[in-house]
């Protein structure tokens, strides 16, 4: 496999997951429950899971450096993507 194809294969899951996040966050009024006492904790846990998975997918794609540095860099990139997604939702 060529280096370019290998890079594409490694980054594809992270990019596809980002697309899923973008599409789902663009949907107005998605709700798990109409009870705010239930909705808020479920949303927080879901957000944590969604962005934890994105962090792992980015860390898998990066492949350079030590594992803890890759995870830190991936977490920062996932957080930045989360911030841009919040801006996307606000518009």
mmCIF file of N, CA and C in Angstrom, residues 5-82:
data_model
loop_
_atom_site.group_PDB
_atom_site.id
_atom_site.type_symbol
_atom_site.label_atom_id
_atom_site.label_comp_id
_atom_site.label_asym_id
_atom_site.label_seq_id
_atom_site.Cartn_x
_atom_site.Cartn_y
_atom_site.Cartn_z
ATOM 1 N N UNK A 5 -2.112 6.266 0.203
ATOM 2 C CA UNK A 5 -3.302 5.443 0.403
ATOM 3 C C UNK A 5 -3.418 5.020 1.866
ATOM 4 N N UNK A 6 -2.293 4.682 2.477
ATOM 5 C CA UNK A 6 -2.301 4.323 3.893
ATOM 6 C C UNK A 6 -2.796 5.464 4.767
ATOM 7 N N UNK A 7 -2.363 6.676 4.451
ATOM 8 C CA UNK A 7 -2.809 7.850 5.200
ATOM 9 C C UNK A 7 -4.312 8.050 5.028
ATOM 10 N N UNK A 8 -4.797 7.897 3.799
ATOM 11 C CA UNK A 8 -6.234 8.034 3.535
ATOM 12 C C UNK A 8 -7.037 7.000 4.317
ATOM 13 N N UNK A 9 -6.563 5.774 4.315
ATOM 14 C CA UNK A 9 -7.254 4.698 5.034
ATOM 15 C C UNK A 9 -7.273 4.978 6.534
ATOM 16 N N UNK A 10 -6.181 5.488 7.075
ATOM 17 C CA UNK A 10 -6.137 5.794 8.517
ATOM 18 C C UNK A 10 -7.043 6.963 8.880
ATOM 19 N N UNK A 11 -7.118 7.996 8.019
ATOM 20 C CA UNK A 11 -7.906 9.181 8.338
ATOM 21 C C UNK A 11 -9.392 9.028 8.005
ATOM 22 N N UNK A 12 -9.746 8.093 7.134
ATOM 23 C CA UNK A 12 -11.145 7.949 6.706
ATOM 24 C C UNK A 12 -12.124 7.767 7.871
ATOM 25 N N UNK A 13 -11.867 6.894 8.848
ATOM 26 C CA UNK A 13 -12.834 6.750 9.943
ATOM 27 C C UNK A 13 -13.056 8.054 10.727
ATOM 28 N N UNK A 14 -11.997 8.798 10.996
ATOM 29 C CA UNK A 14 -12.142 10.057 11.741
ATOM 30 C C UNK A 14 -12.944 11.069 10.933
ATOM 31 N N UNK A 15 -12.647 11.177 9.650
ATOM 32 C CA UNK A 15 -13.358 12.144 8.799
ATOM 33 C C UNK A 15 -14.827 11.750 8.657
ATOM 34 N N UNK A 16 -15.098 10.462 8.485
ATOM 35 C CA UNK A 16 -16.494 10.010 8.398
ATOM 36 C C UNK A 16 -17.238 10.271 9.706
ATOM 37 N N UNK A 17 -16.573 10.037 10.837
ATOM 38 C CA UNK A 17 -17.206 10.291 12.136
ATOM 39 C C UNK A 17 -17.488 11.785 12.315
ATOM 40 N N UNK A 18 -16.567 12.635 11.851
ATOM 41 C CA UNK A 18 -16.803 14.081 11.892
ATOM 42 C C UNK A 18 -18.023 14.445 11.055
ATOM 43 N N UNK A 19 -18.182 13.801 9.900
ATOM 44 C CA UNK A 19 -19.349 14.063 9.051
ATOM 45 C C UNK A 19 -20.638 13.646 9.753
ATOM 46 N N UNK A 20 -20.610 12.505 10.436
ATOM 47 C CA UNK A 20 -21.789 12.053 11.183
ATOM 48 C C UNK A 20 -22.134 13.064 12.274
ATOM 49 N N UNK A 21 -21.135 13.522 13.007
ATOM 50 C CA UNK A 21 -21.361 14.524 14.058
ATOM 51 C C UNK A 21 -21.977 15.781 13.455
ATOM 52 N N UNK A 22 -21.410 16.254 12.353
ATOM 53 C CA UNK A 22 -21.895 17.474 11.702
ATOM 54 C C UNK A 22 -23.350 17.313 11.267
ATOM 55 N N UNK A 23 -23.666 16.203 10.624
ATOM 56 C CA UNK A 23 -25.028 15.978 10.121
ATOM 57 C C UNK A 23 -26.020 15.870 11.269
ATOM 58 N N UNK A 24 -25.687 15.097 12.293
ATOM 59 C CA UNK A 24 -26.615 14.939 13.419
ATOM 60 C C UNK A 24 -26.789 16.231 14.203
ATOM 61 N N UNK A 25 -25.731 17.010 14.338
ATOM 62 C CA UNK A 25 -25.859 18.256 15.100
ATOM 63 C C UNK A 25 -26.628 19.313 14.319
ATOM 64 N N UNK A 26 -26.786 19.113 13.020
ATOM 65 C CA UNK A 26 -27.555 20.056 12.211
ATOM 66 C C UNK A 26 -29.058 19.780 12.289
ATOM 67 N N UNK A 27 -29.430 18.644 12.881
ATOM 68 C CA UNK A 27 -30.841 18.284 12.984
ATOM 69 C C UNK A 27 -31.484 19.049 14.141
ATOM 70 N N UNK A 28 -32.488 19.863 13.847
ATOM 71 C CA UNK A 28 -33.135 20.610 14.928
ATOM 72 C C UNK A 28 -34.045 19.706 15.765
ATOM 73 N N UNK A 29 -34.025 19.947 17.048
ATOM 74 C CA UNK A 29 -34.977 19.314 17.951
ATOM 75 C C UNK A 29 -34.784 17.831 18.210
ATOM 76 N N UNK A 30 -33.588 17.305 18.018
ATOM 77 C CA UNK A 30 -33.362 15.906 18.390
ATOM 78 C C UNK A 30 -33.416 15.810 19.912
ATOM 79 N N UNK A 31 -34.291 14.954 20.414
ATOM 80 C CA UNK A 31 -34.436 14.831 21.866
ATOM 81 C C UNK A 31 -34.560 13.364 22.245
ATOM 82 N N UNK A 32 -33.974 13.013 23.350
ATOM 83 C CA UNK A 32 -34.080 11.661 23.881
ATOM 84 C C UNK A 32 -35.330 11.573 24.743
ATOM 85 N N UNK A 33 -35.599 12.635 25.468
ATOM 86 C CA UNK A 33 -36.727 12.674 26.386
ATOM 87 C C UNK A 33 -37.241 14.107 26.463
ATOM 88 N N UNK A 34 -38.493 14.243 26.812
ATOM 89 C CA UNK A 34 -39.046 15.587 27.012
ATOM 90 C C UNK A 34 -38.836 16.073 28.442
ATOM 91 N N UNK A 35 -38.303 15.213 29.279
ATOM 92 C CA UNK A 35 -38.017 15.557 30.664
ATOM 93 C C UNK A 35 -36.578 16.071 30.763
ATOM 94 N N UNK A 36 -36.394 17.371 31.095
ATOM 95 C CA UNK A 36 -35.038 17.927 31.174
ATOM 96 C C UNK A 36 -34.139 17.204 32.176
ATOM 97 N N UNK A 37 -34.714 16.632 33.223
ATOM 98 C CA UNK A 37 -33.913 15.919 34.219
ATOM 99 C C UNK A 37 -33.296 14.653 33.623
ATOM 100 N N UNK A 38 -33.911 14.124 32.592
ATOM 101 C CA UNK A 38 -33.391 12.942 31.906
ATOM 102 C C UNK A 38 -32.545 13.358 30.707
ATOM 103 N N UNK A 39 -33.023 14.338 29.962
ATOM 104 C CA UNK A 39 -32.378 14.777 28.722
ATOM 105 C C UNK A 39 -30.946 15.267 28.938
ATOM 106 N N UNK A 40 -30.731 16.121 29.924
ATOM 107 C CA UNK A 40 -29.411 16.727 30.124
ATOM 108 C C UNK A 40 -28.318 15.700 30.429
ATOM 109 N N UNK A 41 -28.524 14.796 31.390
ATOM 110 C CA UNK A 41 -27.459 13.811 31.645
ATOM 111 C C UNK A 41 -27.191 12.905 30.439
ATOM 112 N N UNK A 42 -28.230 12.516 29.734
ATOM 113 C CA UNK A 42 -28.045 11.656 28.566
ATOM 114 C C UNK A 42 -27.267 12.396 27.485
ATOM 115 N N UNK A 43 -27.584 13.655 27.260
ATOM 116 C CA UNK A 43 -26.856 14.447 26.262
ATOM 117 C C UNK A 43 -25.380 14.589 26.642
ATOM 118 N N UNK A 44 -25.109 14.827 27.910
ATOM 119 C CA UNK A 44 -23.709 14.990 28.350
ATOM 120 C C UNK A 44 -22.912 13.705 28.165
ATOM 121 N N UNK A 45 -23.506 12.592 28.538
ATOM 122 C CA UNK A 45 -22.827 11.301 28.361
ATOM 123 C C UNK A 45 -22.636 11.009 26.873
ATOM 124 N N UNK A 46 -23.649 11.305 26.064
ATOM 125 C CA UNK A 46 -23.546 11.082 24.620
ATOM 126 C C UNK A 46 -22.444 11.944 24.017
ATOM 127 N N UNK A 47 -22.395 13.225 24.406
ATOM 128 C CA UNK A 47 -21.335 14.107 23.902
ATOM 129 C C UNK A 47 -19.953 13.566 24.279
ATOM 130 N N UNK A 48 -19.812 13.142 25.518
ATOM 131 C CA UNK A 48 -18.518 12.607 25.966
ATOM 132 C C UNK A 48 -18.133 11.382 25.143
ATOM 133 N N UNK A 49 -19.074 10.495 24.910
ATOM 134 C CA UNK A 49 -18.798 9.294 24.125
ATOM 135 C C UNK A 49 -18.465 9.592 22.676
ATOM 136 N N UNK A 50 -19.226 10.498 22.081
ATOM 137 C CA UNK A 50 -19.014 10.871 20.677
ATOM 138 C C UNK A 50 -17.625 11.469 20.485
ATOM 139 N N UNK A 51 -17.241 12.368 21.369
ATOM 140 C CA UNK A 51 -15.949 13.037 21.203
ATOM 141 C C UNK A 51 -14.781 12.189 21.723
ATOM 142 N N UNK A 52 -15.045 11.260 22.644
ATOM 143 C CA UNK A 52 -14.000 10.307 23.035
ATOM 144 C C UNK A 52 -13.674 9.391 21.856
ATOM 145 N N UNK A 53 -14.713 8.941 21.150
ATOM 146 C CA UNK A 53 -14.486 8.113 19.967
ATOM 147 C C UNK A 53 -13.731 8.902 18.898
ATOM 148 N N UNK A 54 -14.105 10.156 18.694
ATOM 149 C CA UNK A 54 -13.389 10.987 17.723
ATOM 150 C C UNK A 54 -11.920 11.122 18.120
ATOM 151 N N UNK A 55 -11.652 11.308 19.395
ATOM 152 C CA UNK A 55 -10.266 11.399 19.873
ATOM 153 C C UNK A 55 -9.485 10.129 19.536
ATOM 154 N N UNK A 56 -10.080 8.978 19.777
ATOM 155 C CA UNK A 56 -9.398 7.712 19.481
ATOM 156 C C UNK A 56 -9.171 7.530 17.984
ATOM 157 N N UNK A 57 -10.152 7.918 17.171
ATOM 158 C CA UNK A 57 -9.999 7.793 15.719
ATOM 159 C C UNK A 57 -8.903 8.712 15.192
ATOM 160 N N UNK A 58 -8.822 9.920 15.741
ATOM 161 C CA UNK A 58 -7.753 10.842 15.328
ATOM 162 C C UNK A 58 -6.403 10.306 15.790
ATOM 163 N N UNK A 59 -6.341 9.785 17.008
ATOM 164 C CA UNK A 59 -5.079 9.226 17.515
ATOM 165 C C UNK A 59 -4.621 8.062 16.643
ATOM 166 N N UNK A 60 -5.559 7.249 16.183
ATOM 167 C CA UNK A 60 -5.228 6.152 15.275
ATOM 168 C C UNK A 60 -4.678 6.702 13.959
ATOM 169 N N UNK A 61 -5.258 7.780 13.467
ATOM 170 C CA UNK A 61 -4.850 8.350 12.181
ATOM 171 C C UNK A 61 -3.473 8.995 12.243
ATOM 172 N N UNK A 62 -3.130 9.589 13.370
ATOM 173 C CA UNK A 62 -1.884 10.347 13.467
ATOM 174 C C UNK A 62 -0.657 9.446 13.348
ATOM 175 N N UNK A 63 -0.563 8.399 14.132
ATOM 176 C CA UNK A 63 0.502 7.408 14.021
ATOM 177 C C UNK A 63 1.924 7.889 14.258
ATOM 178 N N UNK A 64 2.135 9.083 14.656
ATOM 179 C CA UNK A 64 3.504 9.581 14.872
ATOM 180 C C UNK A 64 3.672 9.946 16.338
ATOM 181 N N UNK A 65 4.837 9.710 16.867
ATOM 182 C CA UNK A 65 5.129 10.110 18.238
ATOM 183 C C UNK A 65 4.682 9.082 19.256
ATOM 184 N N UNK A 66 4.865 9.449 20.507
ATOM 185 C CA UNK A 66 4.513 8.570 21.613
ATOM 186 C C UNK A 66 3.002 8.555 21.806
ATOM 187 N N UNK A 67 2.495 7.456 22.334
ATOM 188 C CA UNK A 67 1.053 7.258 22.471
ATOM 189 C C UNK A 67 0.390 8.367 23.280
ATOM 190 N N UNK A 68 0.993 8.760 24.415
ATOM 191 C CA UNK A 68 0.343 9.775 25.244
ATOM 192 C C UNK A 68 0.327 11.132 24.536
ATOM 193 N N UNK A 69 1.345 11.433 23.751
ATOM 194 C CA UNK A 69 1.353 12.695 23.001
ATOM 195 C C UNK A 69 0.332 12.666 21.868
ATOM 196 N N UNK A 70 0.198 11.504 21.225
ATOM 197 C CA UNK A 70 -0.809 11.357 20.168
ATOM 198 C C UNK A 70 -2.203 11.557 20.733
ATOM 199 N N UNK A 71 -2.463 10.940 21.892
ATOM 200 C CA UNK A 71 -3.780 11.086 22.511
ATOM 201 C C UNK A 71 -4.046 12.525 22.920
ATOM 202 N N UNK A 72 -3.043 13.189 23.459
ATOM 203 C CA UNK A 72 -3.204 14.589 23.843
ATOM 204 C C UNK A 72 -3.494 15.444 22.613
ATOM 205 N N UNK A 73 -2.709 15.276 21.562
ATOM 206 C CA UNK A 73 -2.928 16.043 20.330
ATOM 207 C C UNK A 73 -4.296 15.722 19.731
ATOM 208 N N UNK A 74 -4.675 14.451 19.753
ATOM 209 C CA UNK A 74 -5.978 14.048 19.223
ATOM 210 C C UNK A 74 -7.106 14.657 20.053
ATOM 211 N N UNK A 75 -6.940 14.687 21.375
ATOM 212 C CA UNK A 75 -7.947 15.304 22.241
ATOM 213 C C UNK A 75 -8.105 16.784 21.966
ATOM 214 N N UNK A 76 -6.992 17.457 21.732
ATOM 215 C CA UNK A 76 -7.047 18.892 21.403
ATOM 216 C C UNK A 76 -7.767 19.092 20.071
ATOM 217 N N UNK A 77 -7.430 18.279 19.072
ATOM 218 C CA UNK A 77 -8.098 18.397 17.768
ATOM 219 C C UNK A 77 -9.591 18.097 17.876
ATOM 220 N N UNK A 78 -9.962 17.086 18.661
ATOM 221 C CA UNK A 78 -11.374 16.757 18.853
ATOM 222 C C UNK A 78 -12.098 17.891 19.575
ATOM 223 N N UNK A 79 -11.451 18.512 20.552
ATOM 224 C CA UNK A 79 -12.055 19.644 21.266
ATOM 225 C C UNK A 79 -12.257 20.831 20.327
ATOM 226 N N UNK A 80 -11.277 21.082 19.474
ATOM 227 C CA UNK A 80 -11.414 22.171 18.500
ATOM 228 C C UNK A 80 -12.569 21.872 17.552
ATOM 229 N N UNK A 81 -12.669 20.620 17.104
ATOM 230 C CA UNK A 81 -13.790 20.251 16.237
ATOM 231 C C UNK A 81 -15.112 20.435 16.989
ATOM 232 N N UNK A 82 -15.148 20.066 18.267
ATOM 233 C CA UNK A 82 -16.352 20.259 19.073
ATOM 234 C C UNK A 82 -16.741 21.724 19.181
#
